[in-house]
CSV table of C-alpha atoms in Angstrom, one decimal:
chain,number,residue,atom,x,y,z
A,1,MET,CA,0.0,0.1,0.0
A,2,ALA,CA,2.9,2.3,0.9
A,3,GLU,CA,4.4,1.8,-2.6
A,4,GLU,CA,1.0,2.6,-4.2
A,5,LYS,CA,0.7,6.0,-2.3
A,6,LYS,CA,4.2,7.0,-3.5
A,7,LYS,CA,3.6,6.0,-7.3
A,8,PHE,CA,4.0,9.1,-9.3
A,9,LYS,CA,0.8,10.3,-11.1
A,10,VAL,CA,1.0,12.4,-14.3
A,11,PRO,CA,-0.6,15.6,-13.7
A,12,HIS,CA,-3.8,16.8,-15.6
A,13,THR,CA,-3.1,18.1,-19.1
A,14,TYR,CA,-4.1,21.6,-18.0
A,15,VAL,CA,-1.6,21.6,-15.2
A,16,ILE,CA,1.3,20.5,-17.6
A,17,LEU,CA,0.4,23.4,-20.0
A,18,PHE,CA,0.2,26.0,-17.3
A,19,CYS,CA,3.5,24.9,-15.9
A,20,VAL,CA,5.0,25.6,-19.3
A,21,ILE,CA,3.3,29.0,-19.2
A,22,ILE,CA,5.1,29.6,-15.8
A,23,LEU,CA,8.5,28.7,-17.3
A,24,ALA,CA,8.0,31.0,-20.2
A,25,ALA,CA,7.0,33.8,-17.8
A,26,ILE,CA,10.3,33.1,-15.8
A,27,GLY,CA,12.2,33.2,-18.9
A,28,SER,CA,11.1,36.8,-19.5
A,29,TYR,CA,13.1,37.7,-16.4
A,30,ILE,CA,16.2,35.7,-17.3
A,31,LEU,CA,16.6,35.7,-21.1
A,32,PRO,CA,17.7,38.9,-22.7
A,33,PRO,CA,14.9,40.3,-24.7
A,34,GLY,CA,15.3,40.9,-28.5
A,35,GLU,CA,13.6,41.2,-31.8
A,36,TYR,CA,14.2,40.8,-35.5
A,37,THR,CA,13.0,43.4,-37.8
A,38,ARG,CA,10.0,42.1,-40.0
A,39,VAL,CA,9.6,43.5,-43.6
A,40,ARG,CA,6.9,42.9,-45.9
A,41,ASP,CA,8.0,41.3,-49.2
A,42,GLU,CA,5.4,42.3,-51.8
A,43,ALA,CA,6.8,40.0,-54.4
A,44,LEU,CA,6.5,37.0,-52.2
A,45,LYS,CA,3.3,38.6,-50.5
A,46,ARG,CA,4.4,37.7,-47.1
A,47,THR,CA,6.1,39.1,-44.0
A,48,ILE,CA,9.7,37.9,-43.6
A,49,VAL,CA,12.5,38.3,-41.1
A,50,ASP,CA,15.8,40.4,-41.9
A,51,PRO,CA,18.4,38.0,-40.7
A,52,ASN,CA,20.9,40.7,-39.9
A,53,SER,CA,18.4,42.8,-37.7
A,54,PHE,CA,18.4,41.1,-34.5
A,55,HIS,CA,18.7,43.8,-31.8
A,56,SER,CA,18.1,44.2,-28.1
A,57,VAL,CA,14.9,45.8,-26.8
A,58,GLU,CA,13.7,46.9,-23.5
A,59,ARG,CA,13.0,44.1,-21.0
A,60,SER,CA,9.3,43.3,-20.8
A,61,PRO,CA,8.9,41.0,-17.8
A,62,VAL,CA,5.6,39.1,-17.7
A,63,THR,CA,3.7,40.2,-14.6
A,64,LEU,CA,1.6,38.0,-12.5
A,65,PHE,CA,-1.5,39.5,-13.9
A,66,GLN,CA,-0.3,38.9,-17.4
A,67,LEU,CA,0.6,35.3,-16.4
A,68,PHE,CA,-2.9,34.6,-15.6
A,69,MET,CA,-4.3,36.7,-18.5
A,70,SER,CA,-2.3,34.6,-21.0
A,71,VAL,CA,-4.9,31.8,-20.7
A,72,PRO,CA,-8.0,34.0,-21.8
A,73,GLU,CA,-5.7,35.9,-24.3
A,74,GLY,CA,-4.7,32.6,-25.7
A,75,MET,CA,-8.3,31.5,-25.9
A,76,VAL,CA,-9.0,34.6,-27.9
A,77,LYS,CA,-6.1,34.2,-30.2
A,78,ALA,CA,-7.0,30.5,-30.9
A,79,ALA,CA,-10.7,31.3,-31.0
A,80,GLU,CA,-11.0,30.2,-34.6
A,81,ILE,CA,-9.6,26.7,-33.9
A,82,VAL,CA,-11.4,26.5,-30.5
A,83,PHE,CA,-14.8,27.2,-32.0
A,84,PHE,CA,-14.0,25.0,-35.1
A,85,ILE,CA,-13.6,22.0,-32.6
A,86,PHE,CA,-16.8,22.9,-30.8
A,87,ILE,CA,-18.7,23.2,-34.1
A,88,CYS,CA,-17.1,19.8,-35.3
A,89,GLY,CA,-18.0,18.1,-32.2
A,90,GLY,CA,-21.6,19.4,-32.2
A,91,ALA,CA,-22.2,18.8,-35.8
A,92,PHE,CA,-20.8,15.3,-35.7
A,93,ASN,CA,-23.0,14.3,-32.7
A,94,ILE,CA,-26.0,15.4,-34.8
A,95,ILE,CA,-24.9,12.9,-37.6
A,96,GLN,CA,-24.3,10.3,-34.9
A,97,ALA,CA,-27.9,10.8,-33.5
A,98,THR,CA,-29.4,9.8,-36.8
A,99,GLY,CA,-28.1,6.4,-36.4
A,100,CYS,CA,-26.3,6.5,-39.7
A,101,LEU,CA,-22.7,6.2,-38.5
A,102,HIS,CA,-23.5,3.2,-36.2
A,103,SER,CA,-25.3,1.4,-39.0
A,104,SER,CA,-22.6,2.2,-41.7
A,105,ILE,CA,-19.7,1.4,-39.4
A,106,SER,CA,-21.4,-2.0,-38.4
A,107,ARG,CA,-21.7,-2.9,-42.0
A,108,ALA,CA,-18.0,-2.0,-42.7
A,109,VAL,CA,-16.9,-4.0,-39.6
A,110,VAL,CA,-18.9,-7.0,-40.7
A,111,ALA,CA,-17.3,-6.8,-44.2
A,112,MET,CA,-13.8,-6.5,-42.8
A,113,LYS,CA,-13.9,-9.5,-40.4
A,114,GLY,CA,-10.6,-11.3,-40.6
A,115,LYS,CA,-9.0,-8.4,-42.5
A,116,GLU,CA,-8.9,-5.7,-39.8
A,117,THR,CA,-5.1,-5.5,-40.1
A,118,TRP,CA,-5.3,-4.0,-43.4
A,119,MET,CA,-7.3,-1.0,-42.0
A,120,VAL,CA,-4.2,0.5,-40.4
A,121,PRO,CA,-1.9,0.9,-43.4
A,122,ILE,CA,-4.8,1.9,-45.8
A,123,VAL,CA,-6.2,4.7,-43.6
A,124,MET,CA,-2.7,5.9,-42.8
A,125,LEU,CA,-1.8,6.0,-46.6
A,126,ILE,CA,-5.1,7.9,-47.4
A,127,PHE,CA,-4.5,10.5,-44.7
A,128,SER,CA,-0.8,10.8,-45.6
A,129,ILE,CA,-1.9,11.7,-49.2
A,130,GLY,CA,-3.9,14.8,-47.7
A,131,GLY,CA,-0.7,15.6,-45.7
A,132,PHE,CA,1.7,15.8,-48.6
A,133,THR,CA,-0.5,17.6,-51.0
A,134,VAL,CA,-2.7,20.2,-49.0
A,135,GLY,CA,-0.8,20.0,-45.7
A,136,MET,CA,-3.8,18.2,-44.0
A,137,SER,CA,-3.5,19.1,-40.3
A,138,GLU,CA,-6.5,20.6,-38.4
A,139,GLU,CA,-8.7,19.0,-41.1
A,140,VAL,CA,-8.1,15.6,-39.4
A,141,ILE,CA,-10.1,16.7,-36.6
A,142,VAL,CA,-13.6,16.2,-38.3
A,143,PHE,CA,-12.7,12.4,-39.1
A,144,ILE,CA,-11.5,11.4,-35.6
A,145,PRO,CA,-15.0,10.3,-34.2
A,146,ILE,CA,-15.5,7.9,-37.2
A,147,GLY,CA,-12.0,6.5,-36.7
A,148,VAL,CA,-12.6,6.0,-32.9
A,149,ALA,CA,-15.8,4.2,-33.6
A,150,LEU,CA,-14.3,2.0,-36.4
A,151,ALA,CA,-11.2,1.3,-34.2
A,152,ARG,CA,-13.2,0.2,-31.1
A,153,ALA,CA,-15.5,-1.8,-33.3
A,154,THR,CA,-12.6,-3.8,-34.7
A,155,GLY,CA,-11.0,-4.5,-31.4
A,156,TYR,CA,-8.7,-1.7,-31.4
A,157,ASP,CA,-8.5,1.5,-29.2
A,158,ASP,CA,-8.8,5.2,-29.3
A,159,ILE,CA,-5.0,5.7,-29.6
A,160,THR,CA,-5.0,3.5,-32.7
A,161,ALA,CA,-7.6,5.6,-34.4
A,162,VAL,CA,-5.7,8.8,-33.7
A,163,ALA,CA,-2.5,7.1,-35.0
A,164,MET,CA,-4.2,5.9,-38.1
A,165,MET,CA,-5.6,9.4,-39.0
A,166,SER,CA,-3.5,12.0,-37.3
A,167,THR,CA,-0.2,10.2,-37.5
A,168,GLY,CA,-1.1,9.3,-41.1
A,169,ALA,CA,-1.6,12.9,-42.0
A,170,ALA,CA,1.8,13.6,-40.3
A,171,ILE,CA,3.6,11.2,-42.4
A,172,GLY,CA,2.5,13.0,-45.6
A,173,PHE,CA,3.2,16.5,-43.8
A,174,ASN,CA,6.6,15.3,-42.9
A,175,GLY,CA,7.4,14.1,-46.4
A,176,GLY,CA,5.9,17.4,-47.8
A,177,MET,CA,6.5,16.6,-51.5
A,178,LEU,CA,3.7,18.9,-52.8
A,179,ASN,CA,2.9,20.9,-49.6
A,180,PRO,CA,2.5,24.5,-50.6
A,181,PHE,CA,2.2,25.8,-47.1
A,182,THR,CA,5.6,24.5,-45.8
A,183,VAL,CA,8.0,23.3,-48.5
A,184,GLY,CA,6.4,25.7,-51.0
A,185,VAL,CA,6.8,28.7,-48.7
A,186,ALA,CA,10.3,27.6,-47.6
A,187,GLN,CA,11.6,27.1,-51.1
A,188,GLY,CA,10.2,30.5,-52.2
A,189,ILE,CA,12.1,32.3,-49.5
A,190,ALA,CA,15.3,30.2,-50.2
A,191,GLU,CA,14.8,31.1,-54.0
A,192,LEU,CA,14.6,27.5,-55.0
A,193,PRO,CA,12.5,26.0,-57.8
A,194,LEU,CA,9.2,25.2,-56.4
A,195,PHE,CA,9.0,21.5,-55.2
A,196,SER,CA,12.6,20.8,-56.3
A,197,GLY,CA,14.3,17.8,-54.6
A,198,ILE,CA,11.0,16.0,-54.6
A,199,GLN,CA,12.8,12.6,-55.3
A,200,PHE,CA,14.7,12.7,-52.0
A,201,ARG,CA,11.5,13.7,-50.1
A,202,TRP,CA,9.8,10.7,-51.6
A,203,ILE,CA,12.5,8.6,-50.0
A,204,GLY,CA,11.9,10.3,-46.6
A,205,TYR,CA,8.1,9.9,-46.9
A,206,GLY,CA,8.6,6.2,-47.6
A,207,LEU,CA,10.7,5.6,-44.6
A,208,PHE,CA,8.3,7.6,-42.3
A,209,TYR,CA,5.3,5.6,-43.6
A,210,VAL,CA,6.8,2.1,-43.2
A,211,ILE,CA,8.1,2.9,-39.7
A,212,ALA,CA,4.9,4.4,-38.5
A,213,VAL,CA,2.7,1.5,-39.9
A,214,ALA,CA,4.8,-1.2,-38.3
A,215,TYR,CA,4.9,0.8,-35.0
A,216,THR,CA,1.2,1.4,-35.1
A,217,LEU,CA,0.3,-2.2,-36.1
A,218,ARG,CA,2.5,-3.6,-33.2
A,219,TYR,CA,0.6,-1.6,-30.7
A,220,ALA,CA,-2.8,-2.3,-32.2
A,221,LYS,CA,-2.3,-6.1,-32.4
A,222,ARG,CA,-1.2,-6.1,-28.7
A,223,VAL,CA,-4.4,-4.1,-27.7
A,224,LYS,CA,-6.5,-6.4,-29.8
A,225,ALA,CA,-5.0,-9.5,-28.0
A,226,ASP,CA,-5.2,-8.0,-24.7
A,227,PRO,CA,-7.4,-4.8,-24.3
A,228,SER,CA,-6.0,-4.1,-20.7
A,229,THR,CA,-2.8,-3.2,-22.3
A,230,SER,CA,-4.3,-0.2,-24.1
A,231,TYR,CA,-2.9,3.2,-22.7
A,232,VAL,CA,-6.5,4.4,-22.5
A,233,ALA,CA,-8.1,1.0,-21.3
A,234,ASP,CA,-9.7,2.7,-18.2
A,235,LEU,CA,-11.2,5.4,-20.2
A,236,ILE,CA,-12.9,3.2,-22.7
A,237,ARG,CA,-14.3,1.1,-19.8
A,238,GLU,CA,-15.7,4.2,-18.4
A,239,ASP,CA,-17.3,5.4,-21.7
A,240,THR,CA,-21.0,5.0,-21.8
A,241,SER,CA,-21.2,4.7,-25.7
A,242,THR,CA,-20.9,1.2,-26.9
A,243,HIS,CA,-19.5,-0.2,-30.1
A,244,ARG,CA,-20.9,-3.6,-30.3
A,245,ILE,CA,-21.4,-4.7,-33.8
A,246,ALA,CA,-24.4,-6.9,-34.8
A,247,ASP,CA,-24.4,-8.9,-38.2
A,248,ASP,CA,-28.0,-8.0,-38.8
A,249,VAL,CA,-27.9,-4.2,-38.2
A,250,GLU,CA,-30.3,-2.4,-40.3
A,251,PHE,CA,-28.9,0.3,-42.8
A,252,THR,CA,-31.9,2.1,-44.0
A,253,THR,CA,-32.4,4.5,-47.0
A,254,CYS,CA,-32.6,7.3,-44.5
A,255,HIS,CA,-29.1,6.3,-43.3
A,256,LYS,CA,-27.8,6.3,-46.8
A,257,LEU,CA,-29.1,9.7,-47.5
A,258,VAL,CA,-27.5,11.2,-44.3
A,259,LEU,CA,-24.3,9.4,-45.3
A,260,LEU,CA,-24.6,10.9,-48.7
A,261,VAL,CA,-25.0,14.4,-47.2
A,262,PHE,CA,-21.8,13.7,-45.1
A,263,ALA,CA,-19.8,12.5,-48.1
A,264,LEU,CA,-20.9,15.5,-50.3
A,265,GLY,CA,-20.0,17.9,-47.6
A,266,ILE,CA,-16.6,16.4,-47.0
A,267,ALA,CA,-15.9,16.4,-50.8
A,268,TYR,CA,-16.9,20.0,-50.9
A,269,MET,CA,-14.5,20.8,-48.0
A,270,VAL,CA,-11.6,19.0,-49.7
A,271,TYR,CA,-12.5,21.0,-53.0
A,272,GLY,CA,-12.6,24.3,-51.0
A,273,VAL,CA,-9.2,23.6,-49.4
A,274,MET,CA,-7.5,22.8,-52.5
A,275,LYS,CA,-9.2,25.3,-55.0
A,276,GLU,CA,-10.8,28.1,-53.0
A,277,GLY,CA,-8.3,28.5,-50.0
A,278,PHE,CA,-10.8,27.3,-47.3
A,279,TYR,CA,-9.4,27.4,-43.8
A,280,MET,CA,-11.0,27.1,-40.3
A,281,MET,CA,-13.9,29.6,-40.7
A,282,GLU,CA,-14.9,28.0,-44.0
A,283,LEU,CA,-14.3,24.4,-42.8
A,284,ALA,CA,-16.5,25.1,-39.6
A,285,THR,CA,-19.2,26.5,-41.9
A,286,VAL,CA,-19.2,23.4,-44.1
A,287,PHE,CA,-19.4,21.0,-41.2
A,288,PHE,CA,-22.1,23.0,-39.4
A,289,GLY,CA,-24.1,22.7,-42.7
A,290,ILE,CA,-23.5,19.0,-42.8
A,291,GLY,CA,-24.7,18.7,-39.2
A,292,VAL,CA,-27.9,20.7,-39.7
A,293,ILE,CA,-28.8,19.2,-43.2
A,294,GLY,CA,-27.9,15.7,-42.2
A,295,GLY,CA,-30.0,16.0,-39.1
A,296,LEU,CA,-33.0,17.1,-41.1
A,297,VAL,CA,-32.4,14.4,-43.8
A,298,GLY,CA,-32.1,11.9,-40.9
A,299,ARG,CA,-35.7,12.9,-39.7
A,300,LEU,CA,-34.6,14.6,-36.4
A,301,SER,CA,-36.7,17.6,-35.2
A,302,PRO,CA,-35.2,21.0,-35.0
A,303,SER,CA,-35.2,20.8,-31.3
A,304,ASN,CA,-33.4,17.4,-31.3
A,305,ILE,CA,-30.8,18.7,-33.7
A,306,ALA,CA,-30.1,21.6,-31.2
A,307,ARG,CA,-30.0,19.1,-28.3
A,308,ALA,CA,-27.6,16.8,-30.1
A,309,PHE,CA,-25.3,19.8,-31.1
A,310,VAL,CA,-25.1,21.1,-27.5
A,311,ALA,CA,-24.4,17.6,-26.3
A,312,GLY,CA,-21.6,17.3,-28.8
A,313,CYS,CA,-20.1,20.6,-27.6
A,314,GLN,CA,-20.1,19.5,-24.1
A,315,ASP,CA,-18.3,16.1,-24.9
A,316,ILE,CA,-15.6,18.1,-26.8
A,317,ALA,CA,-15.1,21.0,-24.3
A,318,PHE,CA,-12.0,19.5,-22.8
A,319,GLY,CA,-10.1,19.3,-26.0
A,320,ALA,CA,-11.3,22.7,-27.4
A,321,LEU,CA,-10.1,24.5,-24.3
A,322,VAL,CA,-6.8,22.8,-24.4
A,323,VAL,CA,-6.0,24.5,-27.6
A,324,GLY,CA,-6.7,28.0,-26.1
A,325,ILE,CA,-4.6,27.2,-23.0
A,326,SER,CA,-1.7,26.0,-25.0
A,327,ARG,CA,-1.8,29.2,-27.1
A,328,GLY,CA,-1.1,31.0,-23.7
A,329,ILE,CA,2.5,29.7,-23.9
A,330,LEU,CA,3.1,31.7,-27.0
A,331,VAL,CA,1.3,34.7,-25.6
A,332,THR,CA,3.5,34.7,-22.6
A,333,MET,CA,6.7,34.4,-24.8
A,334,SER,CA,5.6,37.1,-27.0
A,335,ASN,CA,4.7,39.4,-24.2
A,336,GLY,CA,8.0,38.8,-22.7
A,337,LYS,CA,9.8,39.5,-26.1
A,338,ILE,CA,11.9,36.3,-25.9
A,339,ILE,CA,10.7,34.3,-29.0
A,340,ASP,CA,13.2,36.0,-31.2
A,341,THR,CA,16.0,35.6,-28.6
A,342,VAL,CA,15.4,31.9,-28.5
A,343,ILE,CA,15.5,31.7,-32.3
A,344,HIS,CA,18.7,33.8,-32.5
A,345,GLY,CA,20.4,31.8,-29.9
A,346,LEU,CA,19.6,28.4,-31.5
A,347,ALA,CA,20.8,29.8,-34.9
A,348,GLY,CA,24.1,30.8,-33.4
A,349,VAL,CA,24.6,27.2,-32.0
A,350,VAL,CA,24.3,25.8,-35.6
A,351,SER,CA,26.8,28.2,-37.2
A,352,VAL,CA,29.7,26.6,-35.2
A,353,LEU,CA,29.0,23.0,-36.1
A,354,PRO,CA,31.1,21.3,-38.8
A,355,HIS,CA,29.6,20.7,-42.4
A,356,GLY,CA,27.5,17.5,-42.2
A,357,PHE,CA,26.6,18.0,-38.5
A,358,ALA,CA,25.5,21.6,-39.2
A,359,ALA,CA,22.6,20.1,-41.0
A,360,ILE,CA,21.7,17.9,-38.1
A,361,GLY,CA,22.1,20.9,-35.8
A,362,MET,CA,19.8,23.0,-38.1
A,363,PHE,CA,17.1,20.3,-38.1
A,364,LEU,CA,17.2,20.0,-34.3
A,365,VAL,CA,17.1,23.8,-33.9
A,366,GLN,CA,14.0,23.9,-36.2
A,367,SER,CA,12.4,21.2,-34.0
A,368,CYS,CA,13.0,23.3,-31.0
A,369,ILE,CA,11.6,26.4,-32.7
A,370,ASN,CA,8.5,24.6,-33.8
A,371,PHE,CA,7.5,24.4,-30.0
A,372,PHE,CA,7.2,28.2,-30.0
A,373,ILE,CA,6.1,28.7,-33.7
A,374,PRO,CA,4.0,25.6,-34.5
A,375,SER,CA,2.6,27.2,-37.7
A,376,GLY,CA,4.4,25.7,-40.7
A,377,SER,CA,4.1,28.8,-42.9
A,378,GLY,CA,4.7,31.1,-40.0
A,379,GLN,CA,7.8,29.2,-39.1
A,380,ALA,CA,9.0,29.3,-42.6
A,381,ALA,CA,8.6,33.0,-42.9
A,382,THR,CA,10.4,33.5,-39.6
A,383,THR,CA,13.3,31.1,-39.8
A,384,MET,CA,14.1,30.5,-43.5
A,385,PRO,CA,15.4,34.2,-43.9
A,386,ILE,CA,17.8,33.3,-41.1
A,387,MET,CA,18.6,29.8,-42.1
A,388,THR,CA,19.1,30.4,-45.8
A,389,PRO,CA,22.2,32.7,-45.4
A,390,LEU,CA,23.4,30.5,-42.5
A,391,ALA,CA,23.3,27.5,-44.9
A,392,ASP,CA,25.5,29.4,-47.3
A,393,LEU,CA,27.8,30.3,-44.6
A,394,VAL,CA,28.4,26.8,-43.4
A,395,GLY,CA,28.7,25.2,-46.7
A,396,ILE,CA,25.5,23.2,-47.0
A,397,THR,CA,22.9,23.6,-49.8
A,398,ARG,CA,19.7,25.7,-49.5
A,399,GLN,CA,17.8,22.7,-50.5
A,400,THR,CA,19.2,20.9,-47.4
A,401,ALA,CA,18.2,23.9,-45.1
A,402,VAL,CA,14.7,23.5,-46.5
A,403,LEU,CA,14.7,19.9,-45.7
A,404,CYS,CA,15.9,20.7,-42.2
A,405,PHE,CA,13.0,23.1,-41.8
A,406,GLN,CA,10.5,20.8,-43.2
A,407,TYR,CA,11.5,17.9,-40.9
A,408,GLY,CA,11.9,20.1,-38.0
A,409,ASP,CA,8.5,21.7,-38.5
A,410,GLY,CA,6.8,18.4,-39.3
A,411,LEU,CA,8.0,15.7,-36.9
A,412,SER,CA,7.6,17.5,-33.6
A,413,ASN,CA,4.0,18.5,-34.4
A,414,SER,CA,3.0,14.9,-33.3
A,415,VAL,CA,4.2,15.5,-29.7
A,416,ILE,CA,4.4,19.3,-28.7
A,417,PRO,CA,1.6,20.6,-26.6
A,418,THR,CA,1.6,23.9,-28.5
A,419,SER,CA,0.2,22.3,-31.8
A,420,ALA,CA,-3.4,23.3,-32.1
A,421,SER,CA,-4.0,20.5,-34.6
A,422,LEU,CA,-2.7,17.9,-32.2
A,423,MET,CA,-4.6,19.2,-29.2
A,424,GLY,CA,-7.7,19.4,-31.3
A,425,VAL,CA,-7.5,15.8,-32.5
A,426,LEU,CA,-6.7,14.5,-29.0
A,427,GLY,CA,-9.7,16.6,-27.7
A,428,MET,CA,-12.0,15.2,-30.3
A,429,ALA,CA,-10.9,11.6,-29.4
A,430,LYS,CA,-10.9,12.4,-25.7
A,431,VAL,CA,-7.3,11.0,-25.3
A,432,PRO,CA,-5.5,12.8,-22.7
A,433,TYR,CA,-2.2,14.3,-23.9
A,434,GLU,CA,0.0,12.4,-21.5
A,435,ARG,CA,-1.4,9.1,-22.7
A,436,TRP,CA,-0.8,10.0,-26.3
A,437,LEU,CA,2.8,11.0,-25.4
A,438,LYS,CA,3.4,7.6,-23.9
A,439,PHE,CA,2.5,6.0,-27.3
A,440,MET,CA,3.9,8.8,-29.6
A,441,PHE,CA,7.2,9.6,-28.1
A,442,PRO,CA,9.2,6.5,-29.0
A,443,LEU,CA,8.0,6.8,-32.6
A,444,PHE,CA,8.9,10.4,-32.6
A,445,LEU,CA,12.4,9.5,-31.5
A,446,ILE,CA,12.8,6.9,-34.2
A,447,TRP,CA,11.5,9.5,-36.8
A,448,THR,CA,14.0,11.9,-35.5
A,449,ALA,CA,16.9,9.5,-35.8
A,450,VAL,CA,15.9,8.7,-39.4
A,451,ALA,CA,15.6,12.6,-40.3
A,452,CYS,CA,19.1,13.2,-38.8
A,453,VAL,CA,20.4,10.5,-41.2
A,454,LEU,CA,18.5,12.0,-44.1
A,455,VAL,CA,19.7,15.6,-43.6
A,456,TYR,CA,23.2,14.4,-43.0
A,457,VAL,CA,23.1,12.6,-46.4
A,458,ALA,CA,21.5,15.6,-48.0
A,459,ALA,CA,24.4,17.7,-46.7
A,460,VAL,CA,27.1,15.3,-47.9
A,461,ILE,CA,25.7,14.7,-51.3
A,462,LYS,CA,24.9,18.5,-51.7
A,463,LEU,CA,21.1,18.0,-52.5
A,464,GLY,CA,20.4,20.6,-55.0
A,465,PRO,CA,19.9,22.3,-57.3
A,466,PHE,CA,21.8,24.6,-54.9
């Protein structure tokens, strides 16, 4: 009994995030404040950093009041994503209330009996395509409830569902072969031909995919053989929703029509992202429309649609609020004027490393910076004007510098608490951050080791064109 009392218990996710906010506030008293000058490049139509402009500014220590205000301020700054998650949760619950998802998933599970293992690599491949083409990230959130239901129904768990979809998208995002928001922006700043070096990126994508599929399948098979080994076994036991599948479940015409509404809505959402530049507001609008129209087609009364929407928002509140709280970390560092100080210091470390290892150092630095600037295009605009001349200085190609940014920006998104997309996905799946970290961190370390080899090779072979 004494040993049980002494056993360490991981703090609540909110506690972990607020502790990081406190550390950021302390940093504002210790680290020298500084800033880069931002200039607007009208040709590129973006704001970039002047790499030679870092200068000291007046210290701006974060006060106790600002420390606590960082949470509501983070909520406001992340409002678009927070309410996107609320709307997705509410709208999806409306669709679920029609019975469409239960019946369609039941049919799919019955058809897949004996072939469940194929589900993991196929789903990961599909989402990875979205990752390396349109930079799929936050968009994964809307698919998570379907993934959880499907994973549980086939004997897997919620973490397997998140891994299939979110990690699947991350594989493609890491590969980045045709991603205009990360590789495209970074290559534009580095003055490289758009999507040059794609052959080398395909190799990295293939390695990340094979490793992730093998790692996820190993965990999924273990859970299927013994559900008690799941990292969320206790949460699944406490969940009142069931996922028992009957062979004779009825799939009515009404269910088919609701499913058609859902499919058409998702298709329109994909079209909007690729052709019309849809982002959070537009995606939320589409999903809200799917929920309302799907509910009416599913013969729910307006009042029942409203009740289902509110219930869905209640279920997703934990994850939605996590996004706002995590944004408080960046708010605190910005108020303390130490974000650019951290970037400048890390860039200085890279400049003293020898040739091939400078590329590894650049990749690791980008991974660290990603904690503070988790936006791919935002990080490219901030760091590439610094990393491009730095690459010229230490003798590695600009293509290698872009590769370092690409992997540094992509890999750590699967583990850092400042990633709004990760927190949104975990919130939708109701998987605590610390449980996800227990699953994902070993895979992240393996991916990191592979990325180190890849950027080293890129530096040695002088991956080009320049």
